[in-house]
């Protein structure tokens, strides 16, 4: 039986990855600052711990592991990574996690380690035209990511590659492009655009308005999480290809059109209002030429299918929260009475 450690197993993609590894028959240890909010982490062992602490890392990285999947990062959507206010924490926390995990993997003789980088490593100068962004893997240098989040990921990519070259370990790296889907962060400030828009639409009253940051002409592509996990597994199983490689969708869409798609799925009659807000680069799209060639991977379904699944799940969460809020005053009044 293969054994794996998933760092960031309490998070969105980490949870889905644990589920997939368990289906494949792995023994899995998960580690995260927190338990998976939606119970989506069927690991054999789960450690609540801070990977910035080398003692925690020494405890979870054991020499019997066949593979490590390092997904833990201090991250969020544009509201978290593009405002500047979280930059020191993002760089400090994520760099420390990567420094600790990689060095402990070397000390314990781990042979295979996977790292999630991001499309945010690509230079801003290639993403100024919303209709024609360039994000092929070889376009990453000269480097000019538009966020410190992207710079930290690029530094860590280089660190993983260096250990791979010099420390007798196989290092696999993906650059993920906007992964979305059920059981992910949908509220609280760290949610990414697809989840935030689904939430806004689900919360809006019939005939109401939803706000979209920027002029809404900025473009992105979005990939359903199950497709992403399939790509990660193919990369890990490949005997001779290590990346860094994009995992994303090539179905580029403007944010206004994405919002219109969600509104259409909801069946509501809503108006879009564009407001000032953090938007990141002007255009971004995955370039899948390399992953098609090396891993024969491509998304299996169109964007709309994934948005339908995700909207349904987020609308359910919004409804659950609304019901919970309705009962709040009754509970607190009762509590007061008892006291
Ligand atoms: P997520 O925030 O849901 O998961 C990250 C997890 O890391 C969280 O559960 C968090 O608690 C954990 N973590 C943070 N600091 C930690 C620490 N000090 N010790 C232990 N755990 C810690 O994010 P996600 O969307 O699942 O992303 C997973 C990885 O993929 C991240 O590295 C992210 O940068 C990368 N990525 C994600 C996307 C995307 O669209 N979701 C795109 C590009 C790259």
Coordinates of C-alpha atoms and ligand atoms in Angstrom, one line a residue:
X1 CA 0.0 0.0 0.0
X2 CA 1.4 3.4 -1.0
X3 CA 1.6 6.0 1.8
X4 CA 1.2 9.8 1.3
X5 CA 1.3 13.0 3.4
X6 CA -1.1 15.8 2.2
X7 CA -0.1 19.2 3.6
X8 CA -3.1 21.5 3.5
X9 CA -5.6 18.6 3.8
X10 CA -8.0 20.8 5.7
X11 CA -8.3 23.0 2.6
X12 CA -10.3 22.9 -0.6
X13 CA -8.0 21.1 -3.1
X14 CA -6.2 19.2 -0.4
X15 CA -9.5 17.7 0.9
X16 CA -10.5 16.6 -2.6
X17 CA -7.0 15.1 -3.2
X18 CA -7.2 13.1 0.0
X19 CA -10.6 11.7 -1.1
X20 CA -9.1 10.7 -4.5
X21 CA -6.0 9.1 -2.9
X22 CA -8.1 7.1 -0.6
X23 CA -10.2 5.8 -3.5
X24 CA -7.0 4.7 -5.1
X25 CA -6.1 2.7 -2.1
X26 CA -3.4 4.9 -0.5
X27 CA -2.8 5.2 3.3
X28 CA -3.0 9.0 3.9
X29 CA -1.9 11.3 6.6
X30 CA -3.3 14.8 6.4
X31 CA -2.0 17.9 8.1
X32 CA -3.4 21.4 8.4
X33 CA -3.9 24.3 10.7
X34 CA -7.6 23.3 10.8
X35 CA -9.9 20.4 10.2
X36 CA -11.6 20.3 6.8
X37 CA -14.7 22.5 7.2
X38 CA -16.9 20.3 5.1
X39 CA -15.7 17.0 6.4
X40 CA -14.1 16.3 3.0
X41 CA -10.9 14.7 4.3
X42 CA -11.2 10.9 4.8
X43 CA -7.5 10.5 5.7
X44 CA -6.3 7.6 7.9
X45 CA -4.6 10.1 10.2
X46 CA -5.1 13.8 10.6
X47 CA -2.8 16.2 12.4
X48 CA -3.9 19.7 13.3
X49 CA -0.6 21.5 13.3
X50 CA 1.3 24.5 12.0
X51 CA 3.8 23.7 9.3
X52 CA 5.7 26.9 10.1
X53 CA 6.9 25.1 13.2
X54 CA 9.8 22.7 12.4
X55 CA 8.8 20.4 15.3
X56 CA 5.4 19.8 13.7
X57 CA 7.0 19.2 10.4
X58 CA 9.4 16.7 11.9
X59 CA 6.4 14.9 13.4
X60 CA 4.3 14.6 10.2
X61 CA 7.2 14.0 7.7
X62 CA 8.1 10.4 8.5
X63 CA 10.6 8.2 6.6
X64 CA 8.0 5.6 5.7
X65 CA 6.1 8.0 3.4
X66 CA 6.3 7.3 -0.4
X67 CA 5.0 10.7 -1.4
X68 CA 4.3 14.2 -0.1
X69 CA 1.8 16.5 -1.6
X70 CA 2.5 20.1 -0.4
X71 CA -0.6 22.3 -0.9
X72 CA -0.5 24.3 2.3
X73 CA -0.3 28.0 1.7
X74 CA -1.5 31.3 3.2
X75 CA -3.8 32.2 0.3
X76 CA -7.1 33.4 -1.0
X77 CA -8.8 35.2 -3.9
X78 CA -8.1 38.7 -5.2
X79 CA -9.7 40.2 -2.1
X80 CA -6.9 38.5 -0.1
X81 CA -3.8 38.4 -2.3
X82 CA -4.3 41.6 -4.5
X83 CA -4.9 44.3 -1.9
X84 CA -1.3 44.3 -0.5
X85 CA -2.4 44.3 3.2
X86 CA -1.6 40.5 3.6
X87 CA 1.6 40.5 1.6
X88 CA 4.1 40.1 4.6
X89 CA 2.0 37.2 6.0
X90 CA 1.6 35.5 2.6
X91 CA 5.4 35.6 1.9
X92 CA 6.5 34.8 5.4
X93 CA 4.0 32.0 6.1
X94 CA 4.1 30.2 2.8
X95 CA 7.9 30.4 2.4
X96 CA 8.4 29.0 5.9
X97 CA 6.0 26.1 5.2
X98 CA 7.9 25.3 2.0
X99 CA 11.4 25.7 3.6
X100 CA 10.4 23.4 6.5
X101 CA 8.6 20.7 4.5
X102 CA 11.3 20.4 1.8
X103 CA 14.2 20.3 4.2
X104 CA 12.5 17.7 6.4
X105 CA 11.7 15.6 3.3
X106 CA 15.4 15.6 2.4
X107 CA 16.4 14.7 6.0
X108 CA 14.0 11.8 6.0
X109 CA 14.9 10.6 2.6
X110 CA 11.5 11.1 0.9
X111 CA 11.8 10.1 -2.8
X112 CA 8.8 12.0 -4.3
X113 CA 7.3 15.4 -3.5
X114 CA 4.6 17.4 -5.2
X115 CA 4.2 21.2 -5.0
X116 CA 1.3 23.4 -6.1
X117 CA 2.5 26.6 -7.7
X118 CA 0.1 29.0 -9.4
X119 CA -0.7 30.9 -12.6
X120 CA 0.1 34.0 -10.5
X121 CA 3.8 33.3 -11.3
X122 CA 3.4 34.5 -14.9
X123 CA 4.6 38.0 -15.7
X124 CA 2.1 40.8 -15.7
X125 CA 3.5 42.2 -19.0
X126 CA 2.1 39.2 -20.8
X127 CA -1.3 39.6 -19.3
X128 CA -2.2 43.2 -20.1
X129 CA -4.5 42.3 -23.1
X130 CA -7.7 40.6 -21.8
X131 CA -8.2 38.9 -25.1
X132 CA -4.7 37.6 -25.6
X133 CA -2.9 36.7 -22.4
X134 CA 0.2 34.5 -22.6
X135 CA 0.8 31.9 -19.9
X136 CA 2.8 29.1 -21.6
X137 CA 5.2 27.5 -19.1
X138 CA 8.3 28.9 -20.8
X139 CA 7.0 32.5 -20.6
X140 CA 7.6 32.7 -16.8
X141 CA 11.0 34.5 -17.2
X142 CA 12.0 37.4 -17.1
X143 CA 9.9 37.2 -14.0
X144 CA 7.3 39.9 -13.1
X145 CA 4.4 38.4 -11.1
X146 CA 1.8 41.0 -10.2
X147 CA 1.5 39.9 -6.6
X148 CA 3.8 38.9 -3.7
X149 CA 1.8 35.7 -3.6
X150 CA 3.2 34.9 -7.1
X151 CA 6.7 35.9 -6.1
X152 CA 6.7 33.5 -3.2
X153 CA 5.4 30.7 -5.4
X154 CA 8.1 31.4 -7.9
X155 CA 10.8 31.4 -5.2
X156 CA 9.5 28.1 -3.8
X157 CA 9.3 26.5 -7.3
X158 CA 13.0 27.3 -7.6
X159 CA 13.7 25.9 -4.2
X160 CA 11.8 22.6 -5.0
X161 CA 13.6 22.3 -8.4
X162 CA 17.0 22.9 -6.6
X163 CA 16.3 20.1 -4.1
X164 CA 15.2 17.9 -7.0
X165 CA 18.5 18.5 -8.8
X166 CA 20.8 18.1 -5.8
X167 CA 19.1 16.0 -3.1
X168 CA 18.1 12.8 -4.9
X169 CA 14.3 13.4 -4.8
X170 CA 11.8 13.6 -7.6
X171 CA 10.0 16.9 -7.5
X172 CA 6.7 17.5 -9.4
X173 CA 5.3 21.0 -9.8
X174 CA 2.0 22.3 -11.2
X175 CA 0.9 25.8 -11.9
X176 CA -2.8 25.8 -11.1
X177 CA -5.2 28.2 -12.8
X178 CA -8.3 29.2 -10.8
X179 CA -9.7 26.0 -9.4
X180 CA -13.3 26.0 -8.2
X181 CA -16.0 23.6 -7.1
X182 CA -18.1 22.3 -4.3
X183 CA -16.7 22.0 -0.7
X184 CA -14.5 25.1 -1.1
X185 CA -14.3 28.5 0.6
X186 CA -17.3 30.5 -0.5
X187 CA -17.4 33.3 2.1
X188 CA -15.3 35.1 4.7
X189 CA -12.8 37.1 2.6
X190 CA -10.5 34.3 1.2
X191 CA -13.0 33.0 -1.4
X192 CA -12.1 33.2 -5.0
X193 CA -14.1 34.9 -7.8
X194 CA -16.2 31.9 -8.9
X195 CA -17.4 31.1 -5.4
X196 CA -17.9 34.8 -4.5
X197 CA -20.0 35.4 -7.6
X198 CA -22.1 32.2 -7.0
X199 CA -22.6 33.4 -3.4
X200 CA -23.7 36.9 -4.5
X201 CA -26.1 35.5 -7.0
X202 CA -27.6 33.0 -4.5
X203 CA -28.0 35.8 -1.8
X204 CA -29.5 38.4 -4.2
X205 CA -33.3 38.8 -4.1
X206 CA -35.2 38.4 -7.4
X207 CA -34.8 41.6 -9.5
X208 CA -31.8 42.7 -7.4
X209 CA -28.2 43.7 -8.3
X210 CA -24.8 41.9 -7.8
X211 CA -21.5 43.8 -7.7
X212 CA -18.5 42.7 -9.8
X213 CA -15.1 44.1 -9.1
X214 CA -13.5 46.2 -11.9
X215 CA -15.1 46.8 -15.3
X216 CA -15.8 43.1 -15.6
X217 CA -13.9 42.9 -18.9
X218 CA -10.9 41.3 -17.2
X219 CA -10.7 37.6 -18.3
X220 CA -9.9 34.3 -16.6
X221 CA -10.4 30.6 -17.0
X222 CA -11.8 28.3 -14.3
X223 CA -11.2 24.6 -13.7
X224 CA -13.4 22.2 -11.7
X225 CA -11.5 20.7 -8.8
X226 CA -12.0 17.0 -9.8
X227 CA -10.3 17.7 -13.2
X228 CA -7.5 19.4 -11.3
X229 CA -7.0 16.4 -9.0
X230 CA -6.9 14.1 -12.1
X231 CA -4.2 16.3 -13.6
X232 CA -2.2 16.2 -10.3
X233 CA -2.4 12.4 -10.1
X234 CA -1.3 12.0 -13.8
X235 CA 1.7 14.2 -13.1
X236 CA 2.6 12.2 -10.0
X237 CA 2.4 8.9 -11.9
X238 CA 4.3 10.1 -15.0
X239 CA 7.6 8.2 -15.1
X240 CA 9.5 10.9 -17.0
X241 CA 7.7 14.3 -16.8
X242 CA 7.9 16.6 -13.7
X243 CA 6.7 20.0 -14.8
X244 CA 6.3 22.8 -13.8
X245 CA 3.1 22.4 -15.9
X246 CA -0.1 24.4 -16.1
X247 CA -3.3 22.7 -14.9
X248 CA -6.2 24.8 -15.9
X249 CA -8.9 25.4 -18.5
X250 CA -8.5 27.2 -21.8
X251 CA -12.1 28.3 -21.8
X252 CA -11.4 32.0 -21.2
X253 CA -14.3 34.2 -20.1
X254 CA -14.7 37.8 -19.0
X255 CA -15.9 38.3 -15.4
X256 CA -19.1 40.0 -16.5
X257 CA -19.9 37.0 -18.8
X258 CA -19.1 34.6 -16.0
X259 CA -21.5 36.5 -13.7
X260 CA -24.1 36.3 -16.5
X261 CA -23.6 32.6 -16.7
X262 CA -24.2 32.2 -13.0
X263 CA -27.3 34.4 -13.1
X264 CA -28.6 32.3 -16.0
X265 CA -28.1 29.1 -14.0
X266 CA -29.8 30.6 -11.0
X267 CA -32.9 31.4 -13.1
X268 CA -33.1 34.8 -11.4
X269 CA -33.5 38.2 -13.1
X270 CA -30.5 40.2 -11.7
X271 CA -28.4 43.2 -12.8
X272 CA -24.6 43.5 -12.7
X273 CA -23.1 46.6 -11.2
X274 CA -19.3 47.1 -11.8
X275 CA -17.6 48.6 -8.8
X276 CA -14.0 49.5 -7.9
X277 CA -12.2 46.5 -6.4
X278 CA -9.0 44.4 -6.6
X279 CA -8.9 42.6 -9.9
X280 CA -5.4 41.3 -10.5
X281 CA -4.0 41.0 -14.1
X282 CA -6.2 42.2 -17.0
X283 CA -6.3 38.8 -18.7
X284 CA -5.3 35.2 -17.9
X285 CA -5.9 31.9 -19.5
X286 CA -4.3 28.5 -19.2
X287 CA -2.1 27.2 -22.0
X288 CA -2.5 23.5 -22.0
X289 CA -0.2 22.6 -24.9
X290 CA 2.4 21.0 -22.6
X291 CA 0.1 19.0 -20.4
X292 CA -1.8 17.7 -23.4
X293 CA 1.4 16.6 -25.0
X294 CA 3.1 15.1 -21.9
X295 CA 0.2 13.7 -19.8
X296 CA -2.6 13.5 -22.4
X297 CA -4.7 15.6 -20.0
X298 CA -7.5 18.1 -20.8
X299 CA -10.6 19.2 -19.0
X300 CA -13.4 16.6 -19.7
X301 CA -16.4 19.0 -19.6
X302 CA -17.2 22.6 -20.4
X303 CA -17.1 25.4 -17.8
X304 CA -20.9 25.7 -17.5
X305 CA -21.2 22.1 -16.3
X306 CA -18.9 22.8 -13.3
X307 CA -20.5 26.1 -12.6
X308 CA -23.9 24.4 -12.4
X309 CA -22.6 21.9 -9.8
X310 CA -20.9 24.6 -7.8
X311 CA -23.8 27.1 -7.9
X312 CA -26.1 24.4 -6.5
X313 CA -23.7 23.6 -3.7
X314 CA -23.1 27.3 -2.7
X315 CA -26.8 28.1 -2.9
X316 CA -27.4 25.3 -0.4
X317 CA -24.8 26.8 1.9
X318 CA -26.3 30.2 1.6
X319 CA -29.7 28.7 2.5
X320 CA -28.3 26.8 5.5
X321 CA -26.7 30.0 6.8
X322 CA -29.9 32.0 6.3
X323 CA -31.8 29.4 8.3
X324 CA -29.1 29.3 11.0
X325 CA -29.3 33.1 11.3
X326 CA -33.1 33.0 11.7
X327 CA -32.8 30.8 14.7
X328 CA -30.0 32.8 16.3
X329 CA -32.1 35.4 18.2
X330 CA -34.4 32.7 19.6
X331 CA -31.4 30.7 20.9
X332 CA -29.7 33.7 22.5
X333 CA -32.9 34.9 24.1
X334 CA -33.4 31.4 25.6
X335 CA -29.8 31.4 26.8
X336 CA -30.3 34.8 28.5
X337 CA -33.4 33.5 30.2
X338 CA -31.7 30.5 31.6
X339 CA -28.8 32.6 32.9
Ligands
LIG1 P1 -7.0 26.5 0.7 O1 -6.7 27.8 1.4 O2 -8.4 25.9 0.8 O3 -6.0 25.4 1.3 C1 -4.7 25.7 1.8 C2 -4.7 25.1 3.2 O4 -3.4 25.4 3.8 C3 -5.7 25.7 4.2 O5 -6.6 24.7 4.7 C4 -4.8 26.3 5.3 O6 -5.4 26.2 6.6 C5 -3.6 25.5 5.2 N1 -2.5 26.2 5.8 C6 -2.1 27.5 5.7 N2 -1.1 27.8 6.5 C7 -0.8 26.7 7.1 C8 0.2 26.3 8.1 N3 1.0 27.3 8.6 N4 0.3 25.1 8.6 C9 -0.6 24.1 8.1 N5 -1.5 24.4 7.2 C10 -1.6 25.6 6.7 O7 -6.5 26.7 -0.8 P2 -6.7 25.7 -2.0 O8 -7.5 26.4 -3.0 O9 -7.0 24.3 -1.6 O10 -5.2 25.7 -2.6 C11 -4.3 24.7 -2.3 C12 -2.9 25.0 -3.0 O11 -3.1 25.3 -4.4 C13 -2.3 26.3 -2.4 O12 -0.9 26.1 -2.3 C14 -2.6 27.4 -3.4 O13 -1.7 28.4 -3.4 C15 -2.6 26.5 -4.7 N6 -3.4 27.1 -5.8 C16 -4.7 27.2 -5.7 C17 -5.5 27.7 -6.7 C18 -7.0 27.8 -6.6 O14 -7.6 28.3 -7.6 N7 -7.6 27.3 -5.6 C19 -4.8 28.3 -7.8 C20 -3.4 28.3 -7.8 C21 -2.7 27.7 -6.8

